[in-house]
């Protein structure tokens, strides 16, 4: 048990990763992982192909990363919250409806960003960018970043975010995400568990406060991602303490995106006891073994 290596946050081509769902589970096994979760943004489309390809010795955890927003009722301040959800029923009605709305919203928003760039003379063809995505795929900024890389405007996805696509850069457009409280309820109703992703990743923009974290815990959120590439040591220590006070399960994961990011799969891992706790609390779907 001590040697178990568990990575509970990874993306495939079903959202904005570069490994196919099949490739993702193969990459996980090659990296020596015992457990990997597939957590594409706002879709479960990768679950079935990933499950088909699970090699002997690997456990696949079906999951997703939900795009949610926390709104402070006093100030109106909006903070983007990425909510990992595991082992929920993918056919649960309210969840299906909301995630499908969000994917449509993602397409409208990404096309609008592409059109703005084209209007300014950047070598981006909005139709080409959108047509390259499967119907109903969760379109995201990395897809637009790839178009800029292909056109030679930037050398990599990172530069595309730094110069064009990041929050506060010229072409960034917001999106109408799910209220975080509603997302927690939807996943709980679907028998799943929720873990807030990279809650204190300041490099990504404004972050939630410890008070909001406490409110989400009271609402029924299950855990927090403590060990994440965007958290420095001090942040991890702070989060570890807060999680302890609030009774939240602590996870650690790579947030692997294939070659869209430089972090390898398995770069951060979750303690086996924490993983067991998540599995014990979920009833909506099961882990997959070969
Ligand atoms: P979106 O879902 O369209 O809001 O885009 C957010 C996604 O872009 C995140 O899930 C990351 O995968 C990716 N991302 C954000 N910042 C960067 C960055 N600096 N370099 C590479 N990818 C990034
Ligand atoms: Fe992503
Ligand atoms: Fe995220
Ligand atoms: Zn992620």
Short mmCIF file of N, CA and C in Angstrom, two decimals, residues 27-202:
data_model
loop_
_atom_site.label_atom_id
_atom_site.label_comp_id
_atom_site.label_asym_id
_atom_site.label_seq_id
_atom_site.Cartn_x
_atom_site.Cartn_y
_atom_site.Cartn_z
N UNK A 27 -0.18 6.12 -20.72
CA UNK A 27 0.87 6.99 -20.19
C UNK A 27 0.94 6.86 -18.66
N UNK A 28 -0.22 6.73 -18.02
CA UNK A 28 -0.26 6.59 -16.56
C UNK A 28 0.46 5.31 -16.13
N UNK A 29 0.17 4.22 -16.83
CA UNK A 29 0.80 2.94 -16.49
C UNK A 29 2.30 3.01 -16.73
N UNK A 30 2.69 3.61 -17.84
CA UNK A 30 4.12 3.73 -18.18
C UNK A 30 4.86 4.55 -17.14
N UNK A 31 4.18 5.54 -16.56
CA UNK A 31 4.80 6.39 -15.54
C UNK A 31 4.84 5.69 -14.18
N UNK A 32 4.34 4.46 -14.13
CA UNK A 32 4.40 3.70 -12.88
C UNK A 32 3.27 4.01 -11.91
N UNK A 33 2.21 4.61 -12.40
CA UNK A 33 1.07 4.91 -11.53
C UNK A 33 0.22 3.65 -11.30
N UNK A 34 -0.36 3.56 -10.12
CA UNK A 34 -1.31 2.49 -9.80
C UNK A 34 -2.74 2.95 -10.02
N UNK A 35 -2.95 4.26 -9.84
CA UNK A 35 -4.29 4.83 -9.97
C UNK A 35 -4.19 6.15 -10.73
N UNK A 36 -5.08 6.36 -11.69
CA UNK A 36 -5.16 7.65 -12.38
C UNK A 36 -6.63 8.02 -12.52
N UNK A 37 -6.92 9.31 -12.36
CA UNK A 37 -8.28 9.80 -12.61
C UNK A 37 -8.27 10.58 -13.92
N UNK A 38 -9.30 10.37 -14.72
CA UNK A 38 -9.50 11.19 -15.92
C UNK A 38 -10.47 12.30 -15.53
N UNK A 39 -10.00 13.55 -15.65
CA UNK A 39 -10.79 14.69 -15.15
C UNK A 39 -10.86 15.78 -16.21
N UNK A 40 -11.47 15.47 -17.34
CA UNK A 40 -11.59 16.48 -18.38
C UNK A 40 -12.55 17.59 -17.95
N UNK A 41 -12.33 18.78 -18.51
CA UNK A 41 -13.18 19.92 -18.20
C UNK A 41 -14.59 19.70 -18.75
N UNK A 42 -15.57 19.69 -17.87
CA UNK A 42 -16.98 19.75 -18.26
C UNK A 42 -17.44 18.68 -19.24
N UNK A 43 -16.86 17.49 -19.16
CA UNK A 43 -17.33 16.39 -19.99
C UNK A 43 -16.92 15.04 -19.38
N UNK A 44 -17.75 14.03 -19.67
CA UNK A 44 -17.40 12.66 -19.29
C UNK A 44 -17.18 11.82 -20.56
N UNK A 45 -17.01 12.50 -21.70
CA UNK A 45 -16.89 11.80 -22.99
C UNK A 45 -15.67 10.86 -23.03
N UNK A 46 -14.66 11.13 -22.21
CA UNK A 46 -13.46 10.29 -22.23
C UNK A 46 -13.55 9.04 -21.37
N UNK A 47 -14.60 8.93 -20.55
CA UNK A 47 -14.68 7.80 -19.62
C UNK A 47 -14.67 6.45 -20.33
N UNK A 48 -15.56 6.29 -21.33
CA UNK A 48 -15.69 4.98 -21.97
C UNK A 48 -14.43 4.56 -22.71
N UNK A 49 -13.87 5.41 -23.58
CA UNK A 49 -12.64 4.99 -24.27
C UNK A 49 -11.48 4.75 -23.30
N UNK A 50 -11.38 5.52 -22.22
CA UNK A 50 -10.32 5.30 -21.24
C UNK A 50 -10.53 3.96 -20.55
N UNK A 51 -11.77 3.66 -20.19
CA UNK A 51 -12.09 2.41 -19.47
C UNK A 51 -11.75 1.19 -20.33
N UNK A 52 -12.02 1.30 -21.63
CA UNK A 52 -11.72 0.21 -22.57
C UNK A 52 -10.24 -0.11 -22.61
N UNK A 53 -9.41 0.90 -22.36
CA UNK A 53 -7.96 0.76 -22.58
C UNK A 53 -7.17 0.55 -21.29
N UNK A 54 -7.84 0.41 -20.15
CA UNK A 54 -7.11 0.28 -18.88
C UNK A 54 -6.22 -0.97 -18.89
N UNK A 55 -4.92 -0.81 -18.74
CA UNK A 55 -4.05 -1.99 -18.76
C UNK A 55 -4.05 -2.69 -17.39
N UNK A 56 -3.65 -3.96 -17.36
CA UNK A 56 -3.61 -4.69 -16.09
C UNK A 56 -2.77 -3.93 -15.07
N UNK A 57 -3.26 -3.88 -13.83
CA UNK A 57 -2.48 -3.24 -12.77
C UNK A 57 -2.84 -1.78 -12.54
N UNK A 58 -3.58 -1.19 -13.46
CA UNK A 58 -3.96 0.22 -13.30
C UNK A 58 -5.43 0.32 -12.89
N UNK A 59 -5.72 1.25 -12.00
CA UNK A 59 -7.10 1.56 -11.63
C UNK A 59 -7.46 2.92 -12.19
N UNK A 60 -8.58 3.00 -12.91
CA UNK A 60 -9.04 4.26 -13.48
C UNK A 60 -10.18 4.82 -12.62
N UNK A 61 -10.06 6.09 -12.27
CA UNK A 61 -11.12 6.76 -11.52
C UNK A 61 -11.84 7.72 -12.46
N UNK A 62 -13.13 7.49 -12.73
CA UNK A 62 -13.85 8.42 -13.59
C UNK A 62 -14.14 9.73 -12.85
N UNK A 63 -13.85 10.84 -13.55
CA UNK A 63 -14.04 12.14 -12.92
C UNK A 63 -14.21 13.23 -13.94
N UNK A 64 -14.26 14.46 -13.45
CA UNK A 64 -14.36 15.64 -14.32
C UNK A 64 -13.87 16.85 -13.54
N UNK A 65 -13.54 17.92 -14.25
CA UNK A 65 -13.21 19.19 -13.61
C UNK A 65 -14.27 20.19 -14.06
N UNK A 66 -15.10 20.59 -13.12
CA UNK A 66 -16.24 21.45 -13.44
C UNK A 66 -15.83 22.93 -13.35
N UNK A 67 -16.29 23.71 -14.33
CA UNK A 67 -16.01 25.14 -14.34
C UNK A 67 -17.06 25.84 -13.49
N UNK A 68 -16.66 26.33 -12.33
CA UNK A 68 -17.63 26.96 -11.44
C UNK A 68 -17.15 28.33 -11.00
N UNK A 69 -18.06 29.08 -10.42
CA UNK A 69 -17.72 30.42 -9.96
C UNK A 69 -18.25 30.63 -8.54
N UNK A 70 -17.42 31.30 -7.74
CA UNK A 70 -17.82 31.66 -6.38
C UNK A 70 -18.08 33.17 -6.37
N UNK A 71 -19.27 33.55 -5.93
CA UNK A 71 -19.60 34.97 -5.88
C UNK A 71 -19.77 35.38 -4.43
N UNK A 72 -19.00 36.39 -4.00
CA UNK A 72 -19.13 36.90 -2.64
C UNK A 72 -20.39 37.76 -2.58
N UNK A 73 -21.41 37.35 -1.76
CA UNK A 73 -22.68 38.09 -1.75
C UNK A 73 -22.52 39.53 -1.25
N UNK A 74 -21.50 39.79 -0.45
CA UNK A 74 -21.32 41.14 0.08
C UNK A 74 -20.71 42.08 -0.94
N UNK A 75 -19.67 41.61 -1.63
CA UNK A 75 -18.92 42.49 -2.54
C UNK A 75 -19.26 42.26 -4.01
N UNK A 76 -19.88 41.13 -4.32
CA UNK A 76 -20.14 40.80 -5.72
C UNK A 76 -18.89 40.28 -6.42
N UNK A 77 -17.79 40.16 -5.67
CA UNK A 77 -16.52 39.69 -6.26
C UNK A 77 -16.68 38.26 -6.76
N UNK A 78 -16.27 38.01 -7.99
CA UNK A 78 -16.39 36.69 -8.61
C UNK A 78 -15.02 36.03 -8.70
N UNK A 79 -14.94 34.79 -8.24
CA UNK A 79 -13.69 34.05 -8.34
C UNK A 79 -13.96 32.73 -9.05
N UNK A 80 -13.14 32.44 -10.05
CA UNK A 80 -13.26 31.19 -10.78
C UNK A 80 -12.79 30.02 -9.90
N UNK A 81 -13.62 28.98 -9.81
CA UNK A 81 -13.28 27.81 -9.00
C UNK A 81 -13.35 26.56 -9.87
N UNK A 82 -12.25 25.82 -9.94
CA UNK A 82 -12.24 24.56 -10.67
C UNK A 82 -12.55 23.45 -9.67
N UNK A 83 -13.65 22.75 -9.92
CA UNK A 83 -14.12 21.75 -8.97
C UNK A 83 -13.95 20.35 -9.54
N UNK A 84 -13.04 19.58 -8.94
CA UNK A 84 -12.89 18.19 -9.36
C UNK A 84 -14.02 17.38 -8.78
N UNK A 85 -14.57 16.47 -9.59
CA UNK A 85 -15.65 15.61 -9.13
C UNK A 85 -15.31 14.19 -9.54
N UNK A 86 -15.55 13.25 -8.62
CA UNK A 86 -15.19 11.86 -8.90
C UNK A 86 -16.37 10.93 -8.62
N UNK A 87 -16.41 9.84 -9.41
CA UNK A 87 -17.27 8.70 -9.10
C UNK A 87 -18.74 9.08 -8.96
N UNK A 88 -19.17 10.03 -9.80
CA UNK A 88 -20.58 10.43 -9.82
C UNK A 88 -21.28 9.69 -10.96
N UNK A 89 -22.62 9.70 -10.93
CA UNK A 89 -23.41 9.10 -12.00
C UNK A 89 -23.42 10.06 -13.19
N UNK A 90 -22.81 9.67 -14.31
CA UNK A 90 -22.67 10.61 -15.43
C UNK A 90 -24.01 10.90 -16.12
N UNK A 91 -25.06 10.15 -15.77
CA UNK A 91 -26.37 10.36 -16.40
C UNK A 91 -27.32 11.16 -15.52
N UNK A 92 -26.84 11.63 -14.39
CA UNK A 92 -27.67 12.39 -13.47
C UNK A 92 -28.21 13.66 -14.16
N UNK A 93 -29.54 13.80 -14.16
CA UNK A 93 -30.21 14.81 -14.99
C UNK A 93 -29.71 16.24 -14.88
N UNK A 94 -29.71 16.81 -13.68
CA UNK A 94 -29.35 18.22 -13.52
C UNK A 94 -27.92 18.46 -13.99
N UNK A 95 -27.07 17.50 -13.71
CA UNK A 95 -25.66 17.62 -14.07
C UNK A 95 -25.49 17.59 -15.59
N UNK A 96 -26.17 16.65 -16.23
CA UNK A 96 -26.09 16.53 -17.69
C UNK A 96 -26.53 17.83 -18.35
N UNK A 97 -27.65 18.38 -17.88
CA UNK A 97 -28.20 19.62 -18.46
C UNK A 97 -27.23 20.79 -18.28
N UNK A 98 -26.69 20.94 -17.08
CA UNK A 98 -25.81 22.07 -16.80
C UNK A 98 -24.48 21.95 -17.55
N UNK A 99 -23.93 20.75 -17.62
CA UNK A 99 -22.65 20.58 -18.30
C UNK A 99 -22.81 20.80 -19.80
N UNK A 100 -23.97 20.41 -20.33
CA UNK A 100 -24.21 20.62 -21.74
C UNK A 100 -24.39 22.12 -22.04
N UNK A 101 -25.05 22.83 -21.14
CA UNK A 101 -25.15 24.30 -21.28
C UNK A 101 -23.75 24.92 -21.28
N UNK A 102 -22.90 24.45 -20.36
CA UNK A 102 -21.55 25.01 -20.23
C UNK A 102 -20.70 24.76 -21.47
N UNK A 103 -20.86 23.57 -22.06
CA UNK A 103 -20.08 23.28 -23.26
C UNK A 103 -20.50 24.19 -24.42
N UNK A 104 -21.81 24.46 -24.50
CA UNK A 104 -22.29 25.40 -25.53
C UNK A 104 -21.73 26.79 -25.25
N UNK A 105 -21.75 27.18 -23.99
CA UNK A 105 -21.21 28.47 -23.56
C UNK A 105 -19.72 28.57 -23.90
N UNK A 106 -18.99 27.48 -23.69
CA UNK A 106 -17.55 27.44 -24.01
C UNK A 106 -17.31 27.69 -25.50
N UNK A 107 -18.17 27.10 -26.35
CA UNK A 107 -18.01 27.26 -27.80
C UNK A 107 -18.27 28.71 -28.22
N UNK A 108 -19.38 29.27 -27.72
CA UNK A 108 -19.72 30.66 -28.05
C UNK A 108 -18.59 31.58 -27.64
N UNK A 109 -18.08 31.36 -26.45
CA UNK A 109 -17.03 32.22 -25.91
C UNK A 109 -15.72 32.07 -26.69
N UNK A 110 -15.34 30.82 -27.04
CA UNK A 110 -14.07 30.65 -27.73
C UNK A 110 -14.15 31.23 -29.14
N UNK A 111 -15.32 31.07 -29.79
CA UNK A 111 -15.48 31.65 -31.12
C UNK A 111 -15.37 33.17 -31.05
N UNK A 112 -16.00 33.77 -30.04
CA UNK A 112 -15.93 35.23 -29.88
C UNK A 112 -14.49 35.68 -29.69
N UNK A 113 -13.71 34.92 -28.92
CA UNK A 113 -12.29 35.26 -28.74
C UNK A 113 -11.55 35.17 -30.08
N UNK A 114 -11.82 34.09 -30.82
CA UNK A 114 -11.15 33.89 -32.12
C UNK A 114 -11.53 35.00 -33.09
N UNK A 115 -12.79 35.41 -33.07
CA UNK A 115 -13.23 36.48 -33.98
C UNK A 115 -12.55 37.80 -33.66
N UNK A 116 -12.41 38.08 -32.39
CA UNK A 116 -11.71 39.31 -32.00
C UNK A 116 -10.27 39.30 -32.51
N UNK A 117 -9.63 38.13 -32.41
CA UNK A 117 -8.24 38.03 -32.85
C UNK A 117 -8.16 38.21 -34.37
N UNK A 118 -9.08 37.54 -35.08
CA UNK A 118 -9.09 37.65 -36.54
C UNK A 118 -9.33 39.11 -36.95
N UNK A 119 -10.27 39.79 -36.24
CA UNK A 119 -10.56 41.19 -36.55
C UNK A 119 -9.32 42.06 -36.39
N UNK A 120 -8.45 41.69 -35.48
CA UNK A 120 -7.22 42.46 -35.26
C UNK A 120 -6.09 42.02 -36.18
N UNK A 121 -6.40 41.11 -37.10
CA UNK A 121 -5.38 40.71 -38.07
C UNK A 121 -4.48 39.56 -37.65
N UNK A 122 -4.80 38.93 -36.52
CA UNK A 122 -4.00 37.76 -36.13
C UNK A 122 -4.37 36.58 -37.03
N UNK A 123 -3.42 35.67 -37.29
CA UNK A 123 -3.66 34.58 -38.23
C UNK A 123 -4.49 33.46 -37.63
N UNK A 124 -5.72 33.78 -37.25
CA UNK A 124 -6.63 32.80 -36.63
C UNK A 124 -7.91 32.79 -37.45
N UNK A 125 -8.34 31.60 -37.89
CA UNK A 125 -9.60 31.47 -38.63
C UNK A 125 -10.63 30.86 -37.68
N UNK A 126 -11.62 31.66 -37.23
CA UNK A 126 -12.57 31.16 -36.23
C UNK A 126 -13.26 29.87 -36.67
N UNK A 127 -13.64 29.78 -37.95
CA UNK A 127 -14.31 28.56 -38.43
C UNK A 127 -13.39 27.35 -38.31
N UNK A 128 -12.14 27.56 -38.70
CA UNK A 128 -11.17 26.47 -38.66
C UNK A 128 -10.96 25.98 -37.22
N UNK A 129 -10.80 26.93 -36.29
CA UNK A 129 -10.59 26.57 -34.88
C UNK A 129 -11.78 25.77 -34.36
N UNK A 130 -12.99 26.24 -34.65
CA UNK A 130 -14.17 25.58 -34.11
C UNK A 130 -14.45 24.25 -34.80
N UNK A 131 -14.22 24.20 -36.12
CA UNK A 131 -14.49 22.97 -36.86
C UNK A 131 -13.53 21.85 -36.47
N UNK A 132 -12.35 22.22 -35.98
CA UNK A 132 -11.36 21.21 -35.60
C UNK A 132 -11.79 20.49 -34.32
N UNK A 133 -12.74 21.07 -33.58
CA UNK A 133 -13.19 20.47 -32.33
C UNK A 133 -14.39 19.57 -32.58
N UNK A 134 -14.40 18.38 -31.99
CA UNK A 134 -15.58 17.53 -32.12
C UNK A 134 -16.82 18.25 -31.61
N UNK A 135 -17.98 17.96 -32.21
CA UNK A 135 -19.23 18.58 -31.77
C UNK A 135 -19.40 18.29 -30.28
N UNK A 136 -19.83 19.27 -29.53
CA UNK A 136 -20.10 19.11 -28.11
C UNK A 136 -18.83 18.96 -27.26
N UNK A 137 -17.65 19.20 -27.86
CA UNK A 137 -16.42 19.16 -27.06
C UNK A 137 -16.33 20.44 -26.21
N UNK A 138 -15.71 20.37 -25.04
CA UNK A 138 -15.55 21.57 -24.21
C UNK A 138 -14.41 22.45 -24.74
N UNK A 139 -14.75 23.36 -25.63
CA UNK A 139 -13.75 24.24 -26.23
C UNK A 139 -13.07 25.07 -25.16
N UNK A 140 -11.75 25.19 -25.25
CA UNK A 140 -11.03 25.96 -24.25
C UNK A 140 -9.89 26.76 -24.86
N UNK A 141 -9.36 27.67 -24.08
CA UNK A 141 -8.29 28.53 -24.58
C UNK A 141 -7.10 27.76 -25.12
N UNK A 142 -6.75 26.58 -24.56
CA UNK A 142 -5.62 25.85 -25.15
C UNK A 142 -5.83 25.52 -26.62
N UNK A 143 -7.09 25.34 -27.06
CA UNK A 143 -7.35 25.06 -28.47
C UNK A 143 -7.01 26.28 -29.33
N UNK A 144 -7.31 27.44 -28.82
CA UNK A 144 -6.96 28.68 -29.52
C UNK A 144 -5.45 28.90 -29.46
N UNK A 145 -4.86 28.56 -28.34
CA UNK A 145 -3.40 28.68 -28.20
C UNK A 145 -2.70 27.80 -29.23
N UNK A 146 -3.22 26.60 -29.45
CA UNK A 146 -2.62 25.70 -30.44
C UNK A 146 -2.69 26.30 -31.84
N UNK A 147 -3.80 27.00 -32.14
CA UNK A 147 -3.92 27.64 -33.45
C UNK A 147 -2.83 28.70 -33.62
N UNK A 148 -2.54 29.43 -32.55
CA UNK A 148 -1.49 30.45 -32.61
C UNK A 148 -0.11 29.80 -32.77
N UNK A 149 0.07 28.64 -32.15
CA UNK A 149 1.35 27.92 -32.29
C UNK A 149 1.50 27.45 -33.74
N UNK A 150 0.42 26.87 -34.28
CA UNK A 150 0.47 26.37 -35.67
C UNK A 150 0.76 27.50 -36.65
N UNK A 151 0.22 28.69 -36.37
CA UNK A 151 0.43 29.83 -37.27
C UNK A 151 1.82 30.45 -37.08
N UNK A 152 2.54 30.00 -36.05
CA UNK A 152 3.88 30.54 -35.80
C UNK A 152 3.87 31.88 -35.07
N UNK A 153 2.70 32.30 -34.58
CA UNK A 153 2.61 33.57 -33.85
C UNK A 153 3.32 33.48 -32.50
N UNK A 154 3.25 32.30 -31.88
CA UNK A 154 3.92 32.07 -30.60
C UNK A 154 4.66 30.72 -30.70
N UNK A 155 5.61 30.52 -29.77
CA UNK A 155 6.37 29.26 -29.83
C UNK A 155 5.65 28.14 -29.09
N UNK A 156 4.88 28.49 -28.05
CA UNK A 156 4.16 27.43 -27.32
C UNK A 156 2.90 27.98 -26.66
N UNK A 157 2.14 27.05 -26.07
CA UNK A 157 0.86 27.38 -25.44
C UNK A 157 1.07 28.41 -24.32
N UNK A 158 2.17 28.22 -23.59
CA UNK A 158 2.48 29.11 -22.48
C UNK A 158 2.61 30.57 -22.95
N UNK A 159 3.32 30.76 -24.06
CA UNK A 159 3.50 32.12 -24.59
C UNK A 159 2.16 32.68 -25.08
N UNK A 160 1.31 31.81 -25.63
CA UNK A 160 -0.01 32.26 -26.09
C UNK A 160 -0.82 32.80 -24.91
N UNK A 161 -0.73 32.13 -23.76
CA UNK A 161 -1.45 32.61 -22.58
C UNK A 161 -0.84 33.90 -22.06
N UNK A 162 0.49 33.96 -22.03
CA UNK A 162 1.17 35.14 -21.48
C UNK A 162 0.86 36.38 -22.32
N UNK A 163 0.75 36.23 -23.62
CA UNK A 163 0.62 37.41 -24.47
C UNK A 163 -0.80 37.69 -24.97
N UNK A 164 -1.63 36.65 -25.09
CA UNK A 164 -2.93 36.88 -25.72
C UNK A 164 -4.14 36.39 -24.92
N UNK A 165 -4.01 35.24 -24.25
CA UNK A 165 -5.21 34.53 -23.77
C UNK A 165 -5.43 34.56 -22.26
N UNK A 166 -4.40 34.90 -21.50
CA UNK A 166 -4.51 34.86 -20.04
C UNK A 166 -5.54 35.87 -19.53
N UNK A 167 -6.04 35.63 -18.31
CA UNK A 167 -6.96 36.58 -17.68
C UNK A 167 -6.30 37.96 -17.66
N UNK A 168 -7.02 38.96 -18.14
CA UNK A 168 -6.45 40.30 -18.14
C UNK A 168 -5.69 40.63 -19.40
N UNK A 169 -5.40 39.63 -20.25
CA UNK A 169 -4.78 39.92 -21.55
C UNK A 169 -5.89 40.37 -22.50
N UNK A 170 -5.49 40.92 -23.64
CA UNK A 170 -6.42 41.58 -24.54
C UNK A 170 -7.58 40.75 -25.06
N UNK A 171 -7.37 39.46 -25.25
CA UNK A 171 -8.40 38.66 -25.91
C UNK A 171 -9.18 37.77 -24.95
N UNK A 172 -8.90 37.90 -23.67
CA UNK A 172 -9.61 37.08 -22.70
C UNK A 172 -11.07 37.49 -22.61
N UNK A 173 -11.96 36.53 -22.71
CA UNK A 173 -13.38 36.80 -22.47
C UNK A 173 -13.88 35.87 -21.37
N UNK A 174 -14.74 36.37 -20.48
CA UNK A 174 -15.24 35.54 -19.39
C UNK A 174 -16.32 34.58 -19.88
N UNK A 175 -16.80 33.77 -18.97
CA UNK A 175 -17.75 32.72 -19.30
C UNK A 175 -18.75 32.66 -18.14
N UNK A 176 -19.98 32.19 -18.42
CA UNK A 176 -20.96 32.07 -17.34
C UNK A 176 -20.86 30.67 -16.75
N UNK A 177 -20.04 30.53 -15.71
CA UNK A 177 -19.82 29.21 -15.10
C UNK A 177 -20.91 28.88 -14.08
N UNK A 178 -20.91 27.63 -13.62
CA UNK A 178 -21.91 27.16 -12.66
C UNK A 178 -21.60 27.71 -11.26
N UNK A 179 -22.58 28.24 -10.55
CA UNK A 179 -22.31 28.64 -9.15
C UNK A 179 -21.73 27.44 -8.38
N UNK A 180 -20.67 27.67 -7.65
CA UNK A 180 -19.94 26.54 -7.04
C UNK A 180 -20.82 25.74 -6.08
N UNK A 181 -21.73 26.42 -5.37
CA UNK A 181 -22.61 25.71 -4.44
C UNK A 181 -23.51 24.74 -5.20
N UNK A 182 -24.02 25.20 -6.36
CA UNK A 182 -24.89 24.34 -7.18
C UNK A 182 -24.11 23.13 -7.68
N UNK A 183 -22.85 23.35 -8.04
CA UNK A 183 -22.03 22.24 -8.55
C UNK A 183 -21.81 21.19 -7.45
N UNK A 184 -21.55 21.64 -6.23
CA UNK A 184 -21.37 20.70 -5.11
C UNK A 184 -22.65 19.88 -4.92
N UNK A 185 -23.80 20.56 -4.95
CA UNK A 185 -25.08 19.86 -4.76
C UNK A 185 -25.34 18.86 -5.89
N UNK A 186 -25.08 19.28 -7.14
CA UNK A 186 -25.32 18.39 -8.29
C UNK A 186 -24.49 17.12 -8.19
N UNK A 187 -23.23 17.27 -7.80
CA UNK A 187 -22.37 16.09 -7.71
C UNK A 187 -22.78 15.22 -6.52
N UNK A 188 -23.14 15.85 -5.41
CA UNK A 188 -23.61 15.07 -4.25
C UNK A 188 -24.86 14.29 -4.63
N UNK A 189 -25.79 14.95 -5.35
CA UNK A 189 -27.02 14.27 -5.78
C UNK A 189 -26.74 13.15 -6.76
N UNK A 190 -25.61 13.23 -7.47
CA UNK A 190 -25.24 12.20 -8.44
C UNK A 190 -24.35 11.14 -7.77
N UNK A 191 -24.25 11.18 -6.45
CA UNK A 191 -23.49 10.16 -5.72
C UNK A 191 -21.99 10.33 -5.77
N UNK A 192 -21.51 11.49 -6.22
CA UNK A 192 -20.07 11.70 -6.35
C UNK A 192 -19.47 12.48 -5.19
N UNK A 193 -18.17 12.66 -5.24
CA UNK A 193 -17.45 13.47 -4.25
C UNK A 193 -16.77 14.64 -4.98
N UNK A 194 -16.58 15.75 -4.25
CA UNK A 194 -15.99 16.95 -4.85
C UNK A 194 -14.69 17.35 -4.14
N UNK A 195 -13.73 17.75 -4.94
CA UNK A 195 -12.44 18.20 -4.43
C UNK A 195 -12.09 19.48 -5.18
N UNK A 196 -11.88 20.56 -4.45
CA UNK A 196 -11.58 21.82 -5.12
C UNK A 196 -10.15 21.75 -5.67
N UNK A 197 -10.02 22.07 -6.98
CA UNK A 197 -8.72 21.98 -7.65
C UNK A 197 -7.90 23.24 -7.40
N UNK A 198 -6.60 23.05 -7.22
CA UNK A 198 -5.65 24.18 -7.05
C UNK A 198 -6.31 25.44 -6.47
N UNK A 199 -6.87 25.35 -5.24
CA UNK A 199 -7.64 26.50 -4.70
C UNK A 199 -6.81 27.76 -4.48
N UNK A 200 -5.53 27.60 -4.19
CA UNK A 200 -4.71 28.78 -3.89
C UNK A 200 -3.64 29.02 -4.96
N UNK A 201 -3.97 28.72 -6.22
CA UNK A 201 -3.02 28.94 -7.32
C UNK A 201 -3.08 30.40 -7.75
N UNK A 202 -2.33 31.24 -7.09
CA UNK A 202 -2.42 32.69 -7.33
C UNK A 202 -1.99 33.07 -8.73
#
